Short mmCIF file of C-alpha atoms in Angstrom, two decimals:
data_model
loop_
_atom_site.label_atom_id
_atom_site.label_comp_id
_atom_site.label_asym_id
_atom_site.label_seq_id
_atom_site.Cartn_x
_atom_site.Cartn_y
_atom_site.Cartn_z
CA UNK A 1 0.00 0.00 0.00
CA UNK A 2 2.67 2.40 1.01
CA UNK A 3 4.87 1.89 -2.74
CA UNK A 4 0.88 2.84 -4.19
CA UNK A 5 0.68 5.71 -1.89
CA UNK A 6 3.84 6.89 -3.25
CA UNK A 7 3.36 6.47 -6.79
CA UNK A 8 0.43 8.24 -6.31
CA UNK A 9 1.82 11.17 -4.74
CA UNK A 10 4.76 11.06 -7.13
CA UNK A 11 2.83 13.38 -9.70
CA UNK A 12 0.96 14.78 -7.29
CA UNK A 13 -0.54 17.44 -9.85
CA UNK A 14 -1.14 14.66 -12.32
CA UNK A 15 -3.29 12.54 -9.56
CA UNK A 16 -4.93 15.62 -8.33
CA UNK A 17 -6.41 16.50 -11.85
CA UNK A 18 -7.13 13.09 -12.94
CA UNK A 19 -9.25 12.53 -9.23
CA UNK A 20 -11.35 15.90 -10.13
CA UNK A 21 -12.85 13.77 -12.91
CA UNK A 22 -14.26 11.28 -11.18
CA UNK A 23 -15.50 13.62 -7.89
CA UNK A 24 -16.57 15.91 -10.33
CA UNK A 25 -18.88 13.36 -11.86
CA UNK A 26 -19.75 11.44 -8.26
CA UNK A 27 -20.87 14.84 -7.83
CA UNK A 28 -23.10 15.26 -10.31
CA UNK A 29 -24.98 12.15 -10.15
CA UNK A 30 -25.39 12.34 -6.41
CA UNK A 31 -27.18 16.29 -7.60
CA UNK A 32 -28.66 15.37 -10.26
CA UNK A 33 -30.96 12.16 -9.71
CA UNK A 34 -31.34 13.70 -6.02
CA UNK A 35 -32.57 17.01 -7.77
CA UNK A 36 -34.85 14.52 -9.87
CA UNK A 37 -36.18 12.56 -6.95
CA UNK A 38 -37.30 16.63 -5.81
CA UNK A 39 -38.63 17.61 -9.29
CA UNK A 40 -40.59 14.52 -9.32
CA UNK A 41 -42.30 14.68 -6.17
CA UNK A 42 -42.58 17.92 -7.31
CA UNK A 43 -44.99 16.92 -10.02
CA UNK A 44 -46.54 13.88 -8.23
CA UNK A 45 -47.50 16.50 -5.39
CA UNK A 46 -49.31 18.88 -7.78
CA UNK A 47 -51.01 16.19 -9.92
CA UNK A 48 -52.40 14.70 -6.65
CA UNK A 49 -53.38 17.43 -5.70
CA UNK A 50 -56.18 17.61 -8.61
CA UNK A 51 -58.27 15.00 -8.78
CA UNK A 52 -57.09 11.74 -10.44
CA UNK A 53 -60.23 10.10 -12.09
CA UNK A 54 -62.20 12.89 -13.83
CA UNK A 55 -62.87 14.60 -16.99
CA UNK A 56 -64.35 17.90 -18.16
CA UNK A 57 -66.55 18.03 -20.67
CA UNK A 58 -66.96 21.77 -22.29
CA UNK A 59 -70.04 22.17 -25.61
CA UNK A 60 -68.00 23.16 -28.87
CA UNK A 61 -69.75 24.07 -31.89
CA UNK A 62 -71.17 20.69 -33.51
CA UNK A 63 -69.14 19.61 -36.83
CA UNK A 64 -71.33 16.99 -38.22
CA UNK A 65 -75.04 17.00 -38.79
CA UNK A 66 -77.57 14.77 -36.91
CA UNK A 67 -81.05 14.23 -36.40
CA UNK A 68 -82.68 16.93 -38.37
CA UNK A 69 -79.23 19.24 -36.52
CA UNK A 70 -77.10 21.11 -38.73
CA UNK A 71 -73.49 21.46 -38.17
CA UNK A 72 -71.87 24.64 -36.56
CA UNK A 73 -74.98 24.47 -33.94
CA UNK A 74 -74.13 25.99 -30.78
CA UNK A 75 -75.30 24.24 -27.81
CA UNK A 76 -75.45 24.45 -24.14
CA UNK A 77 -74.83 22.28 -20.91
CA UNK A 78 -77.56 22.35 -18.79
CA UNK A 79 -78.67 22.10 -15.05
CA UNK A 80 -80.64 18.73 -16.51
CA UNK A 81 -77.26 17.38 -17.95
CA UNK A 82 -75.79 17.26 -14.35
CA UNK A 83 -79.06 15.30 -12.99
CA UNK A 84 -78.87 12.87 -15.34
CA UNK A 85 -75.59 12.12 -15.53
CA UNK A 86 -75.98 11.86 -12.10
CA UNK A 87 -78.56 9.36 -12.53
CA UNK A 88 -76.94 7.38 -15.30
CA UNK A 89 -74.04 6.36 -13.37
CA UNK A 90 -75.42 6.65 -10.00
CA UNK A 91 -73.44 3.70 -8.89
CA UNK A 92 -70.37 4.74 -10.11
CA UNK A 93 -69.45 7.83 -10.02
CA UNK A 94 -68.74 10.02 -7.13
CA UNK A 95 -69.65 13.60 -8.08
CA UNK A 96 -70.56 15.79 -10.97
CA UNK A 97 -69.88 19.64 -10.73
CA UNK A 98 -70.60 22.22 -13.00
CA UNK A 99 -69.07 25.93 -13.66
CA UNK A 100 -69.40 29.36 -15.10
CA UNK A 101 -67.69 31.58 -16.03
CA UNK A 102 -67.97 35.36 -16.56
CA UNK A 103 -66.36 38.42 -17.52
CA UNK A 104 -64.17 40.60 -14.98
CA UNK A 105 -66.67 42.81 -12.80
CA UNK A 106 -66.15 45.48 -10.58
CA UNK A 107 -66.03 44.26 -6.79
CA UNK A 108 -65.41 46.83 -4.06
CA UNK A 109 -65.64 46.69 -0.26
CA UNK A 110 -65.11 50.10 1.75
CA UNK A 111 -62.50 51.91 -0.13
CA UNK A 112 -60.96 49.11 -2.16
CA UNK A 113 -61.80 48.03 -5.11
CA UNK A 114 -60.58 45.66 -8.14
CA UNK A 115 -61.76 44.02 -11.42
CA UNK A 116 -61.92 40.15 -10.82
CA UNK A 117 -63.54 36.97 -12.70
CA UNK A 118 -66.50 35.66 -11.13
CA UNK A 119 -67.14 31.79 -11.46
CA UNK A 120 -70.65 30.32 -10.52
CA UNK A 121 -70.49 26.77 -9.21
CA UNK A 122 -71.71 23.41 -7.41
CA UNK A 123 -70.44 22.40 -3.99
CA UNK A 124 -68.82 19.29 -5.85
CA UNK A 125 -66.40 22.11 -7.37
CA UNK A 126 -64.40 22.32 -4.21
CA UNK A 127 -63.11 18.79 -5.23
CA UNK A 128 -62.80 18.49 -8.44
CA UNK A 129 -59.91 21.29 -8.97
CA UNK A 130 -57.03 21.55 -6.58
CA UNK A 131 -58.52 24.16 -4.22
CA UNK A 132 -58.94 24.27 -0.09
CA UNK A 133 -60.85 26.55 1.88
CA UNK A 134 -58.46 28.88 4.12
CA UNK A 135 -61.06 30.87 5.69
CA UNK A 136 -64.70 30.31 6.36
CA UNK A 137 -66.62 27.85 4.31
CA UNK A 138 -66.88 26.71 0.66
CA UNK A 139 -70.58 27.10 -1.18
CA UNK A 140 -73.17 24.61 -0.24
CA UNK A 141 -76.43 22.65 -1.42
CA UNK A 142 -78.47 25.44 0.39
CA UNK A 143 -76.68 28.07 -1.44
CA UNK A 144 -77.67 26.59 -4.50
CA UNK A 145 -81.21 25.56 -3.86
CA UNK A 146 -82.18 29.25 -2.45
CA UNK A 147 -79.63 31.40 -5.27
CA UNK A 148 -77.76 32.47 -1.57
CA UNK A 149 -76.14 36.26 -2.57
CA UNK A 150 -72.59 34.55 -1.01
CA UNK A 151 -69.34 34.18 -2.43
CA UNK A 152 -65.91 32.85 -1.63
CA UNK A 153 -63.12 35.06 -2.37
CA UNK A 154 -60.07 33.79 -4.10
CA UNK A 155 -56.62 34.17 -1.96
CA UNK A 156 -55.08 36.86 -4.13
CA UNK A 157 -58.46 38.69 -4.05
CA UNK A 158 -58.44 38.71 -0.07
CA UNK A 159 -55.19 39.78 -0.25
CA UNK A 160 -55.92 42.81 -2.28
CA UNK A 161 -59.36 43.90 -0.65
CA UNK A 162 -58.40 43.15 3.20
CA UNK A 163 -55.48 43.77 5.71
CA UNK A 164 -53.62 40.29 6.43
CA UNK A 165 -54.81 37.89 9.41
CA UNK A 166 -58.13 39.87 8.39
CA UNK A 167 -60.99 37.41 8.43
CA UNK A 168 -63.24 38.66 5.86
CA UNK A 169 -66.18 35.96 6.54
CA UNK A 170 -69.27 37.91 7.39
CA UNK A 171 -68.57 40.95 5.54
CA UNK A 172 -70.41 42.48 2.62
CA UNK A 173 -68.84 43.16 -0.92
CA UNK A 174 -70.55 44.72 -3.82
CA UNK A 175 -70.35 42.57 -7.20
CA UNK A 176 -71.34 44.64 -9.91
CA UNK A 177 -72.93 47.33 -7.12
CA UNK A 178 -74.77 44.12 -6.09
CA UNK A 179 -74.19 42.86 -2.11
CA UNK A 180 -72.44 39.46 -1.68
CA UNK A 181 -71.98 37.92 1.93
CA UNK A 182 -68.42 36.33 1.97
CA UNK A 183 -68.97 32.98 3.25
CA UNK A 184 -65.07 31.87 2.68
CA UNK A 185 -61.74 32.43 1.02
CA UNK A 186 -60.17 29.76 -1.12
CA UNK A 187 -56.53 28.93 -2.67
CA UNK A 188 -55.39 27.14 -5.84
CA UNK A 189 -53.04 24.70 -4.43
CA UNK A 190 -52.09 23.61 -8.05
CA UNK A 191 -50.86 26.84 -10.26
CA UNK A 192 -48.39 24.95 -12.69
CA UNK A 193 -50.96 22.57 -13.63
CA UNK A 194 -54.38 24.20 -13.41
CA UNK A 195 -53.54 28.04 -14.84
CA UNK A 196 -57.07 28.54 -16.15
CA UNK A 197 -58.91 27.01 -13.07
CA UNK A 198 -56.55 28.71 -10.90
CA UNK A 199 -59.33 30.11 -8.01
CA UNK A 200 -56.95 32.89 -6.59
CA UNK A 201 -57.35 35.65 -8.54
CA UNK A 202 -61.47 34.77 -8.96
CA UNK A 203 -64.72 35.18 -6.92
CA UNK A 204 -66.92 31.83 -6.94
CA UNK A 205 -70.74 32.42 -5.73
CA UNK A 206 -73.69 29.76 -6.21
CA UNK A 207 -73.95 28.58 -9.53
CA UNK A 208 -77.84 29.26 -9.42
CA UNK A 209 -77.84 32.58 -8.04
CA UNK A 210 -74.66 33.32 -11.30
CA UNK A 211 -76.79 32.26 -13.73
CA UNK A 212 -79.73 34.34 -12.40
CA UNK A 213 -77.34 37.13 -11.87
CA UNK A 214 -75.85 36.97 -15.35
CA UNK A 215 -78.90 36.03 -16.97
CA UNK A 216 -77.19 32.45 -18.32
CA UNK A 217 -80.77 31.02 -17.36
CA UNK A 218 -80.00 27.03 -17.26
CA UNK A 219 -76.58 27.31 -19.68
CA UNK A 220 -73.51 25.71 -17.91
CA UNK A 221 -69.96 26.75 -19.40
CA UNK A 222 -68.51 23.02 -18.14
CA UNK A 223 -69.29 20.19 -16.40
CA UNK A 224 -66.52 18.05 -14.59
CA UNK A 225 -67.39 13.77 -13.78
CA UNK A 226 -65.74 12.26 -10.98
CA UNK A 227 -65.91 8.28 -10.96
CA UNK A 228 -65.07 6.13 -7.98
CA UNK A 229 -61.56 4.34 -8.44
CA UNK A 230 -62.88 1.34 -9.20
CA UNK A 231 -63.97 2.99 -12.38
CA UNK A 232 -60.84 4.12 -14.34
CA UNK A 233 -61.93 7.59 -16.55
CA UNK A 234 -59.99 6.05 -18.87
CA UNK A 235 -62.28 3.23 -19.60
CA UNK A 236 -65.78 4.84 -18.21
CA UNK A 237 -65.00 8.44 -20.20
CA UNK A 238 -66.27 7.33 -23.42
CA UNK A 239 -69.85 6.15 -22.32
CA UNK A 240 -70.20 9.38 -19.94
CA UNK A 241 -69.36 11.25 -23.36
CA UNK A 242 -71.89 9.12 -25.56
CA UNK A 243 -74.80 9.63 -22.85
CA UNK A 244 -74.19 13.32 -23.25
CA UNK A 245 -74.03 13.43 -26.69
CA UNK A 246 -77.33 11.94 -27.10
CA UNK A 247 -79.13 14.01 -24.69
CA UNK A 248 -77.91 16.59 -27.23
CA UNK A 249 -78.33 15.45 -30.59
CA UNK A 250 -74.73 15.41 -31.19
CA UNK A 251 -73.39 12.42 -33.94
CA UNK A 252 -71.35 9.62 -32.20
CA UNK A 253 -68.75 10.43 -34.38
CA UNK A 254 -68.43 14.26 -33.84
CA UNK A 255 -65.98 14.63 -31.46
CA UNK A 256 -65.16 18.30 -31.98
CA UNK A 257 -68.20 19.01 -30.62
CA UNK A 258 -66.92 18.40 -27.22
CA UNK A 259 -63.69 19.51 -25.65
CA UNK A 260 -62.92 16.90 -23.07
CA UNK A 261 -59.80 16.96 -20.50
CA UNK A 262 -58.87 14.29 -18.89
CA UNK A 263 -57.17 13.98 -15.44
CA UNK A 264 -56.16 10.24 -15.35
CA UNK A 265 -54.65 10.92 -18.86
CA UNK A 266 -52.82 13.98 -17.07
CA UNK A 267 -51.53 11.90 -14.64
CA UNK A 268 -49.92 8.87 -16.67
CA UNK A 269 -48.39 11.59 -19.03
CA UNK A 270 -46.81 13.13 -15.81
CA UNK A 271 -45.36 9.67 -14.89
CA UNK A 272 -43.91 9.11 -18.04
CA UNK A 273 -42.48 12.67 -18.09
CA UNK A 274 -40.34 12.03 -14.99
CA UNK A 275 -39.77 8.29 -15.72
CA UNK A 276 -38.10 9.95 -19.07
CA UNK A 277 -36.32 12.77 -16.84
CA UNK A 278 -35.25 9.86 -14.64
CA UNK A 279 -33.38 8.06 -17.41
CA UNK A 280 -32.30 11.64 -18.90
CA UNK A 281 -30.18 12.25 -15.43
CA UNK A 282 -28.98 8.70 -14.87
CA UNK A 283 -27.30 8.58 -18.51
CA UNK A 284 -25.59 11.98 -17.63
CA UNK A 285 -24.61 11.23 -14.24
CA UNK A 286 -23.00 8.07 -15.33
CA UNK A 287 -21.51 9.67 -18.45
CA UNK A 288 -19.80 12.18 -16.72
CA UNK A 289 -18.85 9.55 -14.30
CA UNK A 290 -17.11 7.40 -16.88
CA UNK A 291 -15.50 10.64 -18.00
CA UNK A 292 -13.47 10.59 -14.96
CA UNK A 293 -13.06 7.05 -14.72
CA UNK A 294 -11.67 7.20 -18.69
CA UNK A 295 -9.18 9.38 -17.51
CA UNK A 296 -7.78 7.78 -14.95
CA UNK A 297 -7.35 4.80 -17.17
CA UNK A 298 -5.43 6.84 -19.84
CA UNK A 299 -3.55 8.12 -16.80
CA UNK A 300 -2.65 4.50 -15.38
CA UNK A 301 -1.73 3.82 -18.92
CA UNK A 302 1.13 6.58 -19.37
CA UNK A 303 1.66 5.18 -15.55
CA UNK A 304 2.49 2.17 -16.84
CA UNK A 305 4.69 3.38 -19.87
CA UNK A 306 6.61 5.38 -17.46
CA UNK A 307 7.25 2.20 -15.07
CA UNK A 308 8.20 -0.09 -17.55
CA UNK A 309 11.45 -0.52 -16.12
CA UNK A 310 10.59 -1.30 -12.94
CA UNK A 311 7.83 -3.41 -14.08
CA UNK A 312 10.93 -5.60 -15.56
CA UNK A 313 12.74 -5.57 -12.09
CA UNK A 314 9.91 -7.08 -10.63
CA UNK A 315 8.93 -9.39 -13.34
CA UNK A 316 12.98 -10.98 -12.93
CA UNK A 317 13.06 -11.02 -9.61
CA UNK A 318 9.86 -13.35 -9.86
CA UNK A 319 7.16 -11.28 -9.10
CA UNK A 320 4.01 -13.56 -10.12
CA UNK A 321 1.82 -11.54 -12.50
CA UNK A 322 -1.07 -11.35 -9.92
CA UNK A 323 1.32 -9.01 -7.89
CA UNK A 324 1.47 -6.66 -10.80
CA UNK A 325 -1.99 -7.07 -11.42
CA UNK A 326 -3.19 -6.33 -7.85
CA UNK A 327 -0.90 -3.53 -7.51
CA UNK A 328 -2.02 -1.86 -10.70
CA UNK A 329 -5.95 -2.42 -10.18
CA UNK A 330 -5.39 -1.06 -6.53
CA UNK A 331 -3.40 1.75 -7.27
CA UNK A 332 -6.05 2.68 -9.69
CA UNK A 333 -9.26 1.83 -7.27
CA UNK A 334 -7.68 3.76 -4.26
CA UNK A 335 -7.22 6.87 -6.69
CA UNK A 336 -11.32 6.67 -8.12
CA UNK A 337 -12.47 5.44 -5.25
CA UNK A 338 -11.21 8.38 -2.88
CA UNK A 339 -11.72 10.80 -5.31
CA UNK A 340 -15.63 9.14 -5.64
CA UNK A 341 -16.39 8.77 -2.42
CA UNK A 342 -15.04 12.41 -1.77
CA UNK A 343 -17.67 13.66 -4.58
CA UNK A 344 -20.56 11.58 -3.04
CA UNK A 345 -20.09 13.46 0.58
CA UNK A 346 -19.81 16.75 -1.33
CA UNK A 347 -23.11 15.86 -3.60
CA UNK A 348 -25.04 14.79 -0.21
CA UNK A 349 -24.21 17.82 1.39
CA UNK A 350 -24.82 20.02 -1.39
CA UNK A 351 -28.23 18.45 -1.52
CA UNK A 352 -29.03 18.81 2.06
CA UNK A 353 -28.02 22.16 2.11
CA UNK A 354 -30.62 22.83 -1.18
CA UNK A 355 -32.88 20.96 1.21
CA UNK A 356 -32.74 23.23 4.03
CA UNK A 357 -33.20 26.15 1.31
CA UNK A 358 -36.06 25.32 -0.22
CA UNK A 359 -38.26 24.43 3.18
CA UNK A 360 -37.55 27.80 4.12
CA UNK A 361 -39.55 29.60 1.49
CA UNK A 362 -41.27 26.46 0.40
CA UNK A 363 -45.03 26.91 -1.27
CA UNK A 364 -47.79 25.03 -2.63
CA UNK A 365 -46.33 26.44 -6.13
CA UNK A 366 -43.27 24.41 -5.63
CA UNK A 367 -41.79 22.46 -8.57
CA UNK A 368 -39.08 21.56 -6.95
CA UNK A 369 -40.11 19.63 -3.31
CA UNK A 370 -37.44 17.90 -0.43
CA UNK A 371 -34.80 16.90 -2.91
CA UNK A 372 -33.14 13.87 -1.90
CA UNK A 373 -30.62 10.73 -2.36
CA UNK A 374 -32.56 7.38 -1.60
CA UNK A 375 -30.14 4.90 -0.29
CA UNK A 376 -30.28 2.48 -3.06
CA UNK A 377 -29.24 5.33 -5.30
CA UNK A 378 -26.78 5.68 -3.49
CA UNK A 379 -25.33 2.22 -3.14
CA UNK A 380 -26.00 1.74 -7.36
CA UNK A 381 -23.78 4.93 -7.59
CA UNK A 382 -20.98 3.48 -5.13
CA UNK A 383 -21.09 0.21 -7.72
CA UNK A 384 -20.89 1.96 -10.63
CA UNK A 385 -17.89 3.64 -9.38
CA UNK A 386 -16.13 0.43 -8.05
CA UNK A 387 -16.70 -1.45 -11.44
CA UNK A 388 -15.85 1.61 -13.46
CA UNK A 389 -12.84 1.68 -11.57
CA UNK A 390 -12.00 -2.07 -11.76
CA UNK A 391 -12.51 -1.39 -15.65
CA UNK A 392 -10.68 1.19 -16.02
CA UNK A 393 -7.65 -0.08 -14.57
CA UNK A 394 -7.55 -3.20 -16.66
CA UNK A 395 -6.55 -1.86 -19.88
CA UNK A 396 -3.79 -0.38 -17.55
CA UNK A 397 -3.13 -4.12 -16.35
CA UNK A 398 -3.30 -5.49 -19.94
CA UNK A 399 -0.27 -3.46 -21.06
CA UNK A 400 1.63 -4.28 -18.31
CA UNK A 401 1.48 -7.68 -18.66
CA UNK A 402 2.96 -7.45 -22.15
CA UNK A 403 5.82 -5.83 -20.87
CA UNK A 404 8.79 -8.41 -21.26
CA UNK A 405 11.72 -8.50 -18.10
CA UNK A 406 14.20 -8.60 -20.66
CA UNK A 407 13.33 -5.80 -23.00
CA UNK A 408 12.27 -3.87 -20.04
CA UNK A 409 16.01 -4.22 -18.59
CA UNK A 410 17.33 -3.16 -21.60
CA UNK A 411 15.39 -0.11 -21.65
CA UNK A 412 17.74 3.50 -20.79
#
């Protein structure tokens, strides 16, 4: 061990450059999958947070004609449609909301004011887009059945109209010079993944009591179907689709007639969006990893060349060639794997310190959530290095053992 210490330490420079490689790209693969572990909890946190096993179904202007119906008809969701869809699939699904919505309108309280959307809508709403109620309470069946004047206020409109730690629940605002009890204030938990039903910047009242308001009569912008998860959207959004359709008079075929979104879709592109990130960062960790570990076999190599003599010596005074090829292959594992595991302490606490970062300003918004390195990752990256090493010092090992005592000995 000592005569490897040495040799490494006899171009120190040499070693020192050569070692950077491989910490350098310990480094990086400890970062980057632990980064990636963050990114995808990230997105696993904000897709759970909608609801998994929906669709929305919003009327488009019929392309086909049907039934005595003309194409380029415009047609309407209804109160009826959410009934009977209701109805249909009492047994399976779990809730069916529907939504307005209308143009900005003038909403003051004291001597504040501001321009905000207003959204009409079911109880079922509060679950069917990633929402919670911060203050007060979220509309209700009674609200609906008696057109209630109440509304809950989006966060980023309580922040604008009251003074913080304010509860606003109780007081009046004027919608459209029109008095509105606040019953509650809500927040979007989900802004990267549900911009247009982000409820922050909106005002939601009773759907009954917006239509009445807004003179929509029965007319429903969108309707969103929740099934039970023993009833995968993906299999149960098709007859859902065809029921409405013929309610309607809409073709079977015609499916620009409805513009349907669907969660459980969402969701499976979202795993195979970080399953692809996943293999994205493992092929450049380990690249940049066998960078390193390429170097320190061309380094072993010119090692080797530069020993050659010596190599001889030994060889004639009956050194076996598993001597040579022990002392090679450790020389070159003691250089990668210091140098590794050197990189893999830095990478952890470069990660833990990011940790520690982001939970101090962390948000709901967060793409980015409690990066970490999972154990296993860890061990796989501690293998990798220890059989990169191995192969990188046999090529190394190879040459020497082609090296002749007797030309070596003649060598000046």
């Amino acid at each position: 061990m000592r005569d490897i210490l040495q040799n490494i330490m006899r171009q120190k420079t040499r070693s020192l450059l050569t070692g950077f490689g491989v910490f350098w790209g310990m480094f990086m693969m400890v970062v980057l999958l632990s980064v990636n572990k963050g990114v995808e909890q990230g997105f696993v946190g904000r897709s759970v947070s909608m609801s998994g096993n929906n669709i929305e179904i919003e009327p488009q202007p019929t392309t086909m004609n049907y039934k005595g119906m003309k194409r380029d008809r415009i047609w309407h969701l209804r109160n009826s449609d959410i009934d009977a869809v209701r109805r249909q699939f009492a047994d399976k699904i779990s809730y069916v909301s529907g939504i307005n919505f209308e143009d900005y309108s003038n909403v003051a309280i004291g001597k504040r004011s501001g321009s905000y959307i207003i959204q009409g809508v079911t109880p079922e709403y509060l679950v069917s887009i990633p929402q919670r109620v911060i203050y007060g309470r979220y509309i209700n069946t009674i609200d609906i059945q008696r057109k209630r004047k109440v509304c809950v206020i989006g966060e980023d409109v309580y922040k604008q109209l009251f003074d913080s730690d304010t509860d606003p629940c109780g007081q009046t605002i004027t919608i459209r010079d029109i008095p509105y009890t606040i019953a509650g204030v809500a927040k979007c938990t989900n802004r990267q993944f549900a911009e247009d039903l982000n409820v922050s910047p909106v005002i939601q009242m009773p759907l009954t009591t917006c239509q009445s308001i807004f003179g929509r009569n029965n007319d429903i912008d969108l309707i969103t179907v929740g099934m039970k998860d023993m009833y995968p959207m993906t299999e149960w959004d098709k007859p859902v689709i065809s029921f409405i359709k013929e309610r309607h008079k809409i073709h079977p075929a015609d499916d620009e007639a409805l513009k349907v979104y669907n969660t459980a879709q969402y969701q499976e592109e979202v795993a195979m969006a970080t399953m692809g990130l996943t293999i994205l960062c493992w092929l450049v960790g380990i690249g940049t990893l066998l960078a390193g570990l390429i170097g320190i076999s061309n380094v072993m190599q010119v090692s080797v060349k530069e020993r050659t003599k010596e190599i001889g010596i030994y060889r004639a005074l009956g050194a076996s060639p598993r001597v040579i090829i022990r002392q090679i292959l450790t020389e070159c594992l003691v250089l990668a794997l210091t140098t590794g595991f050197l990189g893999m302490i830095a990478g952890l606490s470069a990660v833990s310190a990011l940790r520690s970062s982001l939970a101090a300003g962390a948000t709901d918004d967060d793409m980015l959530t409690n990066p970490y390195a999972p154990f296993l990752i860890t061990i796989i990256s501690f293998i990798i290095l220890v059989g990169g090493a191995v192969a990188a010092g046999w090529r190394p090992v190879k040459q020497a053992m082609k090296i002749k005592a007797i030309d070596a000995l003649r060598q000046e």
